[in-house]
């Protein structure tokens, strides 16, 4: 038998999608992306193809066009139901049609349909989007081009016509049958410190005396077999700024695109305050579904999602403040709580929780988050201890909007912090529940920055509440600002705040300036941050700020295809269509009207394979505990060194052995090793915290001596006094 040439599916059918080419432009903290999908029909009959792929939840998709036989066909954004009617009508009449839509179940899944691709025909489909880049705990700006779209668990009540229901071939990462390339330009007026990636890069070319721009490309031969992550470190990232962009009144006589838009970036200088006496009730919701048995990424096959989640949970559990309350729920198709009600944080309750965490397995079936959430919210609050909810999941669900709605309904009584575990974690779910729950979201795809991310979230949860948040504008007479961003109710120290506004009225002369002020109250004290800016709007052909402003509005108002109220849906449709930014209620549709005659022959369907991380089995780590003596970090009656060790047990940075050694060797009575042995395969801080007691002390035993790199005998003999006892509590 003669095998077909070219790219094949597992059923030996040629794959119509031949390659994906991505062009990326990052300016300061905004990314502009153009992704081109190149199709070719090598078969003898017309095809209809379906390509389901992931997108970051924050992406504002504003353009979709097809290049057919040298001619560009620009898609129109229409009501989703109308777009489907137009597409089906075109297909039935044998015309070429192209459809791009957001999934009904989740904002981070898209489907691209190509209808009536003629034999021998080549088509290039290009979609464009803009996106704010999140700021990491270490100051990096993080861009991710998602590749992995894992199967998602269907719950009862989920939409029946989800893109995820398409029986698209799922292939291991190494077997992807289409090529991939990406080039990027990065620029910042403050200069670029360095750029890192989880994928091999060609040599980076820096331009300008101060390295204000850089050219990047993936190394030759890269396959789209993992999420592509770029970490960009600028020399300065905490500078407040305001950018004003010209509107487009000719094509948009009434609506958001008509007037200039402003993008304000605050880095609130929230003052240090005394820790609150109120500790809080910390509830941890841990995903133990079967999909958590998969590796977190292709690069680290030995680390399973469940193990990464457990490490993160243990780190947080060890860092809780004394006198707080806590509980842990494990969920899958069913769920179970560690304690009947939240319990006080003591040595005994912490040890019992740790014992059960170490026994956790990814064996509870499907990913059903909604039911345990509802149970947690029904539990009575612990008086004087505000609820802080931490969710750990790979987000492989189809009832995303129902879960987000549930968290939103209880936003006034708690804060929600979420952790997406592994590549392919749903950004729609992870970011969505944190956004409506007044918390923050983090993604754990490797061990390199796990500690900093986990502890940053806990630090935010322990911060006193910032109240009475408002944004006020001081503009010349005749000019006013209408805020487009959702009302801001939560601020955290070190976090960036972005506000969008529409400027209406008469713009002043060239020298005109305005001022915007962020006001808030912290422990009864009024605070403010001001930024003065030029009122001369700049032209951007892509209307980046307008698109991002529309996306911010849509994220706050569009709560899902089946969840958005009818009155709100009307506003969502108007903003989406006026600004050209896709929503759950709109879709891009393009019809090739230049075909002289209908496509002939029976229509065959071809689904494009998508990559998935396959589950694997791995042995569970065993832990043991020996000895009963206890070690505290400084002499009895003395004070711990300043800065790093404080009254609360909350790490704020990854403290290396050398940093510990440099603190105050006399306080320890011995020298710490400059390089700790990899006892548990973790970083030094995780190893050290894994042995810490609830009150911040350590048992002086073989496990601790091994982490410190010395014998237990030498550790005992190095103690300056026999009654050596005080406390080193990691802050």
XYZ file of C-alpha atoms in Angstrom:
731
model
C 0.000 0.000 0.000
C 1.279 3.449 -0.874
C 1.210 5.765 2.188
C -0.045 9.327 1.657
C 2.663 11.969 1.725
C 2.795 14.946 4.070
C 1.449 15.271 7.610
C -0.906 12.542 8.785
C -3.298 11.899 11.638
C -3.197 8.583 13.474
C -5.850 7.374 11.013
C -3.340 8.200 8.235
C -5.422 11.122 7.022
C -3.471 14.184 5.877
C -3.567 17.061 8.383
C -4.832 20.247 6.684
C -3.017 22.502 9.185
C 0.628 22.616 8.087
C 2.181 25.280 10.284
C 1.614 28.009 12.871
C 3.632 31.236 12.684
C 3.516 33.739 15.544
C 4.801 37.310 15.533
C 5.009 38.939 18.942
C 5.610 42.582 19.841
C 6.018 43.511 23.528
C 6.141 47.175 24.481
C 6.593 47.803 28.191
C 3.886 45.539 29.735
C 1.567 45.083 26.716
C 1.903 42.319 24.132
C 0.567 42.459 20.581
C 0.330 39.085 18.839
C -0.392 37.954 15.286
C -0.792 34.177 14.833
C -1.088 32.734 11.334
C -2.498 29.247 10.689
C -1.432 27.862 7.298
C -3.791 25.291 5.785
C -3.483 23.155 2.656
C -5.915 20.580 1.303
C -3.871 17.707 -0.147
C -6.889 15.481 -0.624
C -9.123 15.054 -3.671
C -12.334 16.391 -2.141
C -13.302 19.565 -0.241
C -12.762 19.680 3.522
C -14.258 21.254 6.589
C -11.651 21.510 9.364
C -11.947 22.246 13.074
C -9.021 23.459 15.171
C -9.562 23.832 18.923
C -6.769 25.707 20.703
C -6.078 27.520 23.993
C -5.761 31.282 24.509
C -4.942 33.241 27.629
C -8.101 34.518 29.323
C -6.774 38.109 29.207
C -6.323 38.114 25.413
C -8.378 40.718 23.543
C -8.879 39.135 20.098
C -9.727 41.950 17.694
C -8.960 40.744 14.163
C -9.458 37.623 12.068
C -8.773 37.398 8.349
C -8.173 34.821 5.622
C -5.677 34.963 2.770
C -7.064 32.891 -0.117
C -5.236 32.785 -3.445
C -3.550 36.112 -2.708
C -6.755 37.856 -1.669
C -7.459 38.997 1.907
C -10.921 38.359 3.315
C -11.492 40.270 6.548
C -13.938 38.716 8.991
C -16.752 40.627 10.645
C -17.598 40.377 14.327
C -21.265 39.504 14.788
C -23.693 38.132 17.342
C -22.592 34.516 17.813
C -25.971 33.018 16.915
C -26.152 35.068 13.697
C -22.548 34.156 12.836
C -23.380 30.442 13.098
C -26.444 30.847 10.873
C -24.346 32.656 8.235
C -21.624 29.993 8.421
C -24.018 27.054 8.116
C -25.829 28.725 5.229
C -22.559 29.317 3.377
C -21.450 25.721 3.891
C -24.776 24.342 2.697
C -24.503 26.477 -0.458
C -20.933 25.193 -1.026
C -19.224 28.528 -0.409
C -15.966 28.936 1.482
C -16.518 30.141 5.048
C -14.343 30.826 8.090
C -15.514 31.049 11.705
C -13.610 31.960 14.883
C -15.334 31.806 18.259
C -14.733 31.653 21.978
C -15.958 28.476 23.629
C -19.288 28.589 25.458
C -17.739 26.958 28.530
C -14.533 28.920 28.933
C -12.890 32.149 27.749
C -9.506 30.486 27.239
C -10.600 28.014 24.544
C -11.183 28.981 20.907
C -12.332 27.079 17.831
C -11.422 27.919 14.255
C -13.605 26.425 11.490
C -12.589 26.353 7.840
C -15.477 25.314 5.590
C -15.221 24.079 2.003
C -11.439 24.124 1.613
C -11.070 23.132 -2.040
C -8.699 20.362 -3.196
C -5.219 21.802 -3.709
C -6.204 25.090 -2.065
C -4.006 26.941 0.426
C -5.403 29.299 3.063
C -3.634 31.414 5.662
C -5.781 32.484 8.624
C -4.441 35.256 10.862
C -5.874 36.247 14.220
C -4.574 39.194 16.225
C -4.858 40.031 19.885
C -3.423 42.287 22.571
C -2.816 41.421 26.200
C -1.566 42.919 29.471
C 1.406 40.997 30.835
C 1.245 39.990 34.508
C 3.985 41.007 36.915
C 5.662 38.095 38.693
C 6.849 38.005 42.302
C 10.473 38.497 41.221
C 9.698 41.512 39.020
C 9.519 39.654 35.705
C 6.835 40.303 33.113
C 5.449 36.944 31.988
C 4.190 36.170 28.494
C 2.807 32.716 27.748
C 1.751 31.402 24.362
C -0.343 28.395 25.414
C 0.002 25.208 23.410
C -1.348 22.500 25.686
C -5.121 22.078 25.895
C -5.885 19.128 28.121
C -9.248 17.314 28.138
C -11.744 18.907 30.523
C -14.155 17.095 32.771
C -17.819 17.506 31.847
C -20.159 18.202 34.723
C -23.918 17.868 34.572
C -25.486 21.088 33.346
C -22.542 22.108 31.157
C -23.357 23.387 27.631
C -23.802 20.506 25.207
C -22.276 22.257 22.190
C -18.899 23.196 23.633
C -15.855 23.286 21.355
C -14.330 20.796 23.785
C -16.940 18.221 22.735
C -15.420 17.996 19.265
C -13.729 14.647 18.878
C -10.435 16.220 17.926
C -7.493 13.833 17.892
C -5.403 14.127 21.054
C -1.740 13.303 20.512
C 1.322 13.120 22.762
C 3.437 16.253 22.675
C 6.199 14.634 20.624
C 3.778 13.580 17.858
C 2.373 16.961 16.800
C 2.000 16.915 13.025
C 2.400 20.638 12.278
C 5.359 23.010 12.398
C 5.666 26.077 14.611
C 7.750 29.252 14.628
C 7.781 32.421 16.714
C 9.668 35.711 16.489
C 9.410 38.509 19.024
C 10.453 42.119 19.545
C 10.706 43.448 23.095
C 11.121 47.148 23.869
C 11.188 49.341 26.976
C 12.333 52.901 27.486
C 13.865 51.831 30.807
C 16.130 49.192 29.251
C 16.070 45.388 29.315
C 17.964 43.521 32.009
C 17.554 39.997 30.658
C 15.083 37.657 28.935
C 14.531 34.012 29.870
C 12.457 31.247 28.329
C 11.463 27.655 29.029
C 12.168 26.898 25.354
C 15.515 27.023 23.490
C 16.075 30.446 21.878
C 18.352 31.613 19.122
C 20.960 34.100 20.405
C 19.111 37.203 21.629
C 20.040 40.406 19.813
C 19.919 43.504 22.025
C 19.658 46.923 20.382
C 20.435 50.428 21.657
C 23.087 51.618 24.079
C 20.808 50.933 27.054
C 19.406 47.673 25.632
C 16.033 49.327 25.041
C 14.937 46.634 22.579
C 15.652 43.012 21.756
C 14.977 40.562 18.927
C 14.021 37.014 19.910
C 13.211 33.835 18.025
C 12.778 30.209 18.972
C 15.628 27.900 18.060
C 15.290 25.971 14.816
C 13.346 22.741 15.030
C 11.119 23.765 17.929
C 7.782 21.981 17.961
C 4.661 23.433 19.501
C 4.795 20.746 22.180
C 4.720 22.944 25.298
C 3.537 26.333 26.450
C 6.069 28.943 25.315
C 6.954 31.156 28.282
C 9.009 34.354 28.187
C 10.170 36.093 31.367
C 11.221 39.673 30.670
C 13.193 41.631 33.239
C 13.304 45.392 32.683
C 15.678 47.627 34.587
C 12.656 49.422 36.029
C 9.110 48.046 36.247
C 7.536 49.999 39.102
C 7.261 53.400 37.420
C 3.683 54.809 37.298
C 2.591 55.890 33.834
C -0.346 57.180 31.770
C -0.774 56.661 28.024
C -3.456 58.455 25.978
C -4.543 57.062 22.599
C -6.476 58.753 19.767
C -9.962 57.490 19.012
C -11.542 56.655 15.667
C -14.572 58.990 15.290
C -14.923 58.487 11.500
C -15.722 54.777 11.717
C -17.308 54.935 15.171
C -19.506 58.033 15.518
C -20.889 56.881 18.877
C -19.321 54.380 21.207
C -16.124 53.610 23.038
C -13.876 53.857 19.950
C -14.958 57.424 19.156
C -13.030 59.322 21.867
C -9.463 59.120 23.154
C -8.796 56.467 25.781
C -6.345 56.559 28.681
C -4.452 53.693 30.272
C -3.190 54.427 33.801
C -0.652 52.160 35.479
C -0.329 52.559 39.262
C 2.131 50.860 41.567
C 0.470 51.827 44.860
C 2.976 52.869 47.497
C 1.032 51.231 50.297
C 2.768 52.071 53.584
C 3.994 49.469 56.048
C 1.563 49.003 58.920
C 1.439 47.010 62.102
C 0.248 43.437 61.486
C -3.414 43.022 62.234
C -4.365 41.130 65.372
C -7.004 39.381 63.268
C -5.358 36.301 61.769
C -8.086 34.902 59.559
C -9.647 31.563 58.649
C -7.668 29.820 55.904
C -9.484 27.174 53.850
C -7.482 25.216 51.272
C -9.380 23.496 48.441
C -7.142 20.841 46.849
C -7.813 19.175 43.487
C -7.313 15.393 43.826
C -8.989 14.425 40.540
C -7.393 11.879 38.223
C -5.954 14.537 35.902
C -3.700 15.753 38.731
C -1.652 12.581 38.142
C -0.270 14.169 34.944
C 3.139 15.886 34.910
C 3.145 19.654 35.343
C 5.123 20.107 32.126
C 7.014 18.219 29.482
C 10.292 19.516 30.871
C 9.788 17.918 34.267
C 8.159 14.531 33.818
C 9.126 13.364 37.289
C 7.031 16.112 38.953
C 3.341 15.360 38.968
C 0.687 18.037 39.359
C -0.540 16.510 42.608
C 3.002 16.599 44.023
C 3.518 20.236 42.975
C 0.186 21.159 44.573
C 1.078 19.286 47.781
C 4.467 21.012 48.007
C 2.798 24.392 47.594
C 0.150 23.522 50.196
C 2.754 22.325 52.719
C 4.730 25.519 52.223
C 1.644 27.608 52.962
C 0.527 25.405 55.824
C 3.898 25.756 57.529
C 3.762 29.527 57.110
C 0.361 30.223 58.668
C 0.305 32.691 61.573
C -0.282 31.423 65.099
C -3.832 31.681 66.453
C -5.443 31.489 63.009
C -8.021 28.852 61.990
C -7.751 26.516 59.003
C -9.214 23.526 57.174
C -8.375 21.531 54.039
C -10.789 20.026 51.513
C -9.775 17.398 48.943
C -12.103 17.168 45.948
C -12.714 15.250 42.742
C -16.041 13.630 41.846
C -16.573 13.621 45.615
C -14.926 15.640 48.367
C -13.815 15.328 51.965
C -12.761 17.784 54.681
C -9.809 17.137 56.979
C -11.755 18.491 59.976
C -15.528 18.794 60.582
C -15.031 22.549 61.010
C -12.080 24.901 60.770
C -9.707 24.305 63.685
C -7.220 26.473 65.531
C -3.677 26.307 64.158
C -1.589 24.408 66.715
C 1.270 21.932 66.572
C -1.157 19.018 66.847
C -3.603 20.220 64.167
C -0.746 21.173 61.851
C 0.871 17.720 62.207
C -2.462 15.984 61.580
C -3.033 18.101 58.460
C 0.503 17.436 57.191
C 0.070 13.706 57.740
C -3.068 13.695 55.606
C -1.594 15.994 52.932
C 1.318 13.573 52.445
C -1.189 10.751 51.912
C -3.126 12.650 49.239
C -3.449 10.923 45.860
C -4.943 11.955 42.524
C -7.671 9.327 42.900
C -10.974 11.136 43.399
C -12.244 10.917 39.808
C -13.468 13.978 37.893
C -12.896 17.667 38.594
C -16.064 18.917 40.328
C -15.256 22.137 42.183
C -18.703 23.695 42.472
C -20.164 21.389 45.158
C -17.320 21.711 47.708
C -17.305 25.465 47.084
C -20.979 25.657 47.972
C -20.384 23.603 51.120
C -17.519 25.880 52.199
C -19.677 28.963 51.712
C -22.510 27.410 53.741
C -20.238 26.840 56.731
C -20.634 29.485 59.473
C -17.827 32.031 59.659
C -15.337 31.917 62.515
C -16.023 35.125 64.481
C -13.239 37.670 64.139
C -11.436 35.643 61.468
C -12.247 36.663 57.853
C -12.345 33.790 55.371
C -9.383 33.396 52.998
C -9.940 30.676 50.374
C -7.007 29.074 48.518
C -7.850 26.899 45.488
C -5.343 24.472 43.919
C -6.427 22.918 40.603
C -5.435 22.165 37.034
C -8.765 23.721 36.072
C -9.880 20.922 33.763
C -13.604 21.697 34.028
C -16.384 22.710 31.673
C -18.576 24.555 34.206
C -16.118 27.452 34.457
C -18.697 30.244 34.447
C -20.874 28.568 37.104
C -17.860 28.319 39.410
C -16.893 31.960 38.819
C -20.494 33.027 39.473
C -20.532 31.126 42.785
C -17.345 32.854 43.959
C -18.694 36.236 42.817
C -21.909 35.722 44.832
C -19.851 35.405 48.038
C -17.227 38.050 47.307
C -18.273 40.242 50.239
C -17.486 37.629 52.881
C -14.130 36.287 51.697
C -11.109 36.607 49.423
C -10.187 33.901 46.921
C -6.597 33.081 45.918
C -6.060 30.543 43.145
C -3.197 28.375 41.911
C -3.191 26.843 38.428
C -1.145 23.651 38.567
C 0.653 22.510 35.399
C 0.715 23.456 31.737
C -2.740 23.655 30.243
C -4.354 24.898 33.469
C -7.435 26.929 32.616
C -6.544 30.628 32.769
C -10.251 31.413 32.506
C -11.012 29.572 35.745
C -7.844 30.402 37.698
C -7.827 34.122 36.884
C -11.612 34.400 36.914
C -12.247 33.198 40.475
C -9.359 35.308 41.824
C -10.600 38.408 40.001
C -14.189 38.201 41.253
C -13.063 36.971 44.687
C -10.749 39.922 45.347
C -7.614 37.775 45.500
C -4.688 36.986 43.219
C -3.845 34.113 40.876
C -0.601 32.207 40.340
C 0.455 29.486 37.905
C 2.797 26.693 38.994
C 4.516 25.107 35.978
C 7.856 24.283 37.623
C 9.741 24.483 40.899
C 11.904 27.452 39.998
C 9.548 30.138 41.336
C 6.990 28.072 43.230
C 7.981 29.297 46.700
C 7.917 32.989 45.829
C 4.509 32.667 44.167
C 2.920 30.701 46.991
C 4.240 32.954 49.707
C 3.340 36.136 47.854
C -0.273 34.969 47.808
C -0.211 34.248 51.545
C 1.404 37.606 52.244
C -1.432 39.302 50.349
C -3.981 37.314 52.347
C -2.418 38.539 55.595
C -2.360 42.202 54.586
C -4.861 44.511 56.311
C -7.788 45.380 54.080
C -7.454 48.512 51.956
C -10.785 50.348 51.930
C -12.579 53.211 50.155
C -10.621 52.781 46.926
C -11.358 55.434 44.304
C -9.758 56.992 41.211
C -10.190 60.751 40.727
C -9.268 62.865 37.702
C -8.146 66.501 37.595
C -8.583 67.612 33.965
C -8.864 70.968 32.139
C -12.317 72.525 31.883
C -14.407 70.934 29.148
C -12.726 67.540 29.430
C -13.983 64.633 31.541
C -13.019 61.003 32.174
C -15.359 58.010 32.322
C -13.740 55.013 33.997
C -14.175 51.819 31.967
C -12.439 49.393 34.327
C -14.511 47.586 36.955
C -14.651 49.223 40.365
C -11.482 48.426 42.297
C -12.100 47.205 45.849
C -8.839 45.397 46.654
C -5.236 46.636 46.618
C -2.091 44.780 47.621
C 1.371 46.092 48.366
C 3.699 45.504 45.419
C 0.852 44.825 43.005
C 0.251 46.746 39.788
C -3.124 48.400 39.221
C -4.276 49.292 35.693
C -7.216 51.638 35.102
C -8.827 52.466 31.736
C -10.897 55.570 31.008
C -12.632 57.257 28.083
C -11.811 60.970 27.702
C -14.703 63.014 26.346
C -14.922 66.702 25.550
C -12.408 69.199 24.187
C -8.748 68.238 24.250
C -6.438 71.099 25.387
C -3.496 72.584 23.422
C -0.204 70.711 23.083
C 1.108 71.769 26.480
C -1.997 70.575 28.340
C -1.623 68.141 31.226
C -3.916 66.226 33.548
C -3.618 64.459 36.873
C -5.084 61.213 38.103
C -5.116 60.253 41.773
C -5.605 56.887 43.449
C -7.177 57.323 46.897
C -7.667 54.683 49.570
C -7.876 54.181 53.326
C -5.624 51.845 55.303
C -6.315 51.233 59.004
C -8.170 54.520 59.206
C -5.472 56.570 57.460
C -6.079 58.243 54.095
C -3.495 57.568 51.374
C -3.078 58.740 47.811
C -0.871 58.173 44.769
C -0.829 60.832 42.012
C 0.394 60.750 38.417
C 0.656 63.814 36.136
C 0.498 63.137 32.398
C 0.399 64.779 28.976
C -3.007 65.123 27.327
C -1.653 64.773 23.807
C -3.093 61.498 22.483
C -0.944 59.298 20.252
C -2.016 57.413 17.162
C -2.003 53.614 17.248
C -3.356 51.891 14.151
C -4.266 48.845 16.234
C -6.068 50.932 18.889
C -4.348 48.863 21.577
C -5.571 50.855 24.590
C -9.153 50.948 23.286
C -9.103 47.161 22.779
C -7.679 46.540 26.251
C -10.242 48.896 27.768
C -13.015 46.976 25.998
C -11.575 43.691 27.261
C -11.535 45.003 30.848
C -15.190 46.005 30.485
C -16.163 42.650 28.957
C -14.386 40.661 31.680
C -16.404 42.443 34.338
C -19.789 42.352 32.572
C -19.727 39.208 30.405
C -20.035 36.327 32.871
C -20.547 33.580 30.303
C -22.690 32.600 27.342
C -25.445 31.153 29.490
C -24.896 33.243 32.622
C -24.965 36.903 31.480
C -28.324 38.599 32.245
C -30.292 39.780 29.211
C -29.945 43.478 30.099
C -26.186 43.188 30.538
C -25.871 41.101 27.375
C -27.110 44.064 25.330
C -24.242 46.245 26.624
C -21.758 43.407 26.114
C -22.808 42.965 22.488
C -22.544 46.694 21.775
C -19.063 47.127 23.274
C -17.825 43.881 21.721
C -18.999 44.726 18.201
C -18.154 48.466 18.376
C -14.585 47.742 19.522
C -14.117 44.573 17.495
C -13.146 42.543 20.587
C -14.572 39.044 20.738
C -16.759 37.970 23.676
C -18.713 34.875 24.668
C -21.696 36.331 22.747
C -19.914 37.222 19.479
C -17.906 35.434 16.784
C -15.838 36.350 13.728
C -17.324 35.229 10.409
C -15.853 35.536 6.891
C -17.322 34.347 3.583
C -15.305 34.074 0.372
C -17.710 35.788 -2.011
C -15.281 35.834 -4.933
C -15.549 32.122 -5.726
C -17.131 31.946 -9.186
C -18.865 28.641 -8.621
C -19.758 26.558 -5.613
C -17.261 23.995 -4.335
C -17.941 20.599 -5.910
C -17.869 17.129 -4.351
C -18.788 15.615 -0.984
C -17.564 17.524 2.064
C -15.244 15.628 4.446
C -14.504 16.708 8.018
C -10.980 16.860 9.423
C -10.203 17.687 13.051
C -6.766 19.114 13.808
C -4.839 17.163 16.478
C -4.124 19.076 19.670
C -1.325 18.458 22.186
C -1.976 17.055 25.636
C 0.169 16.102 28.625
C -0.376 12.391 29.199
C -0.836 11.110 32.737
C 1.890 9.055 34.344
C 2.447 7.129 37.522
C 5.186 7.993 39.961
C 6.189 6.727 43.406
C 5.057 8.827 46.332
C 7.793 10.263 48.560
C 8.176 8.780 52.011
C 8.889 10.959 55.045
C 10.099 10.047 58.507
C 10.501 11.918 61.757
C 13.130 11.125 64.440
C 14.405 12.805 67.583
C 12.674 15.051 70.077
C 15.083 17.893 70.838
C 14.160 21.299 69.445
C 16.342 23.961 67.886
C 15.460 27.653 67.804
C 17.346 30.175 65.760
C 19.083 32.321 68.392
C 20.356 32.209 71.976
C 17.832 32.200 74.803
C 16.792 35.748 75.564
C 18.506 37.301 72.542
C 16.803 39.005 69.596
C 16.749 37.501 66.105
C 18.597 39.343 63.308
C 16.576 42.102 61.604
C 14.990 42.173 58.153
C 14.753 38.485 57.273
C 13.401 36.999 60.506
C 10.501 38.822 62.110
C 7.571 38.119 64.359
C 5.436 36.401 61.723
C 6.215 33.103 60.086
C 5.880 34.279 56.527
C 8.741 33.880 54.022
C 8.831 36.695 51.471
C 11.781 35.519 49.443
C 13.708 32.357 48.619
C 16.441 32.556 51.247
C 19.592 30.782 50.047
C 22.076 29.080 52.395
C 24.578 31.872 51.740
C 21.996 34.505 52.719
C 21.302 32.624 55.922
C 25.019 32.383 56.640
C 25.472 36.115 56.136
C 22.753 37.023 58.628
C 24.553 36.520 61.920
C 26.648 33.400 62.408
C 26.986 34.172 66.125
C 23.248 33.904 66.609
C 23.319 30.350 65.316
C 26.516 29.367 67.094
C 27.801 27.515 64.010
C 28.415 28.066 60.306
C 25.708 27.034 57.886
C 26.832 25.308 54.702
C 27.074 27.520 51.645
C 25.553 24.757 49.539
C 22.859 22.548 51.009
C 22.613 18.975 49.713
C 19.472 18.219 47.643
C 17.920 16.004 50.317
C 14.355 16.005 49.033
C 15.054 17.297 45.545
C 13.672 20.700 46.537
C 15.214 24.101 47.138
C 16.815 24.851 50.467
C 13.905 26.933 51.737
C 11.302 24.227 51.057
C 13.478 21.630 52.804
C 13.926 23.869 55.823
C 10.253 24.817 56.109
C 9.158 21.187 55.715
C 10.644 20.512 59.171
C 9.397 23.668 60.876
C 6.942 23.434 63.770
C 3.796 25.491 64.178
C 5.507 27.956 66.545
C 8.419 28.553 64.176
C 10.921 26.208 65.845
C 12.736 23.119 64.526
C 13.330 19.735 66.140
C 17.068 19.143 66.467
C 17.311 15.792 64.675
C 19.030 13.972 61.833
C 16.698 15.424 59.189
C 17.589 19.007 60.110
C 21.307 18.188 60.384
C 21.251 16.614 56.933
C 19.638 19.737 55.421
C 22.251 21.923 57.121
C 24.988 19.675 55.739
C 26.566 18.691 59.065
C 26.286 15.749 61.462
C 23.856 15.807 64.366
C 26.804 15.435 66.772
C 28.555 18.472 65.300
C 25.283 20.396 65.417
C 24.853 19.666 69.133
C 28.475 20.415 69.951
C 28.269 23.758 68.121
C 25.489 25.008 70.379
C 26.877 27.777 72.609
C 24.786 26.935 75.708
C 22.928 23.854 76.877
C 19.620 25.603 77.353
C 19.810 27.027 73.819
C 16.241 28.102 73.171
C 14.640 30.996 71.326
C 12.813 31.382 68.087
C 13.805 31.924 64.485
C 10.603 32.464 62.584
C 10.928 32.907 58.861
C 9.235 36.023 57.565
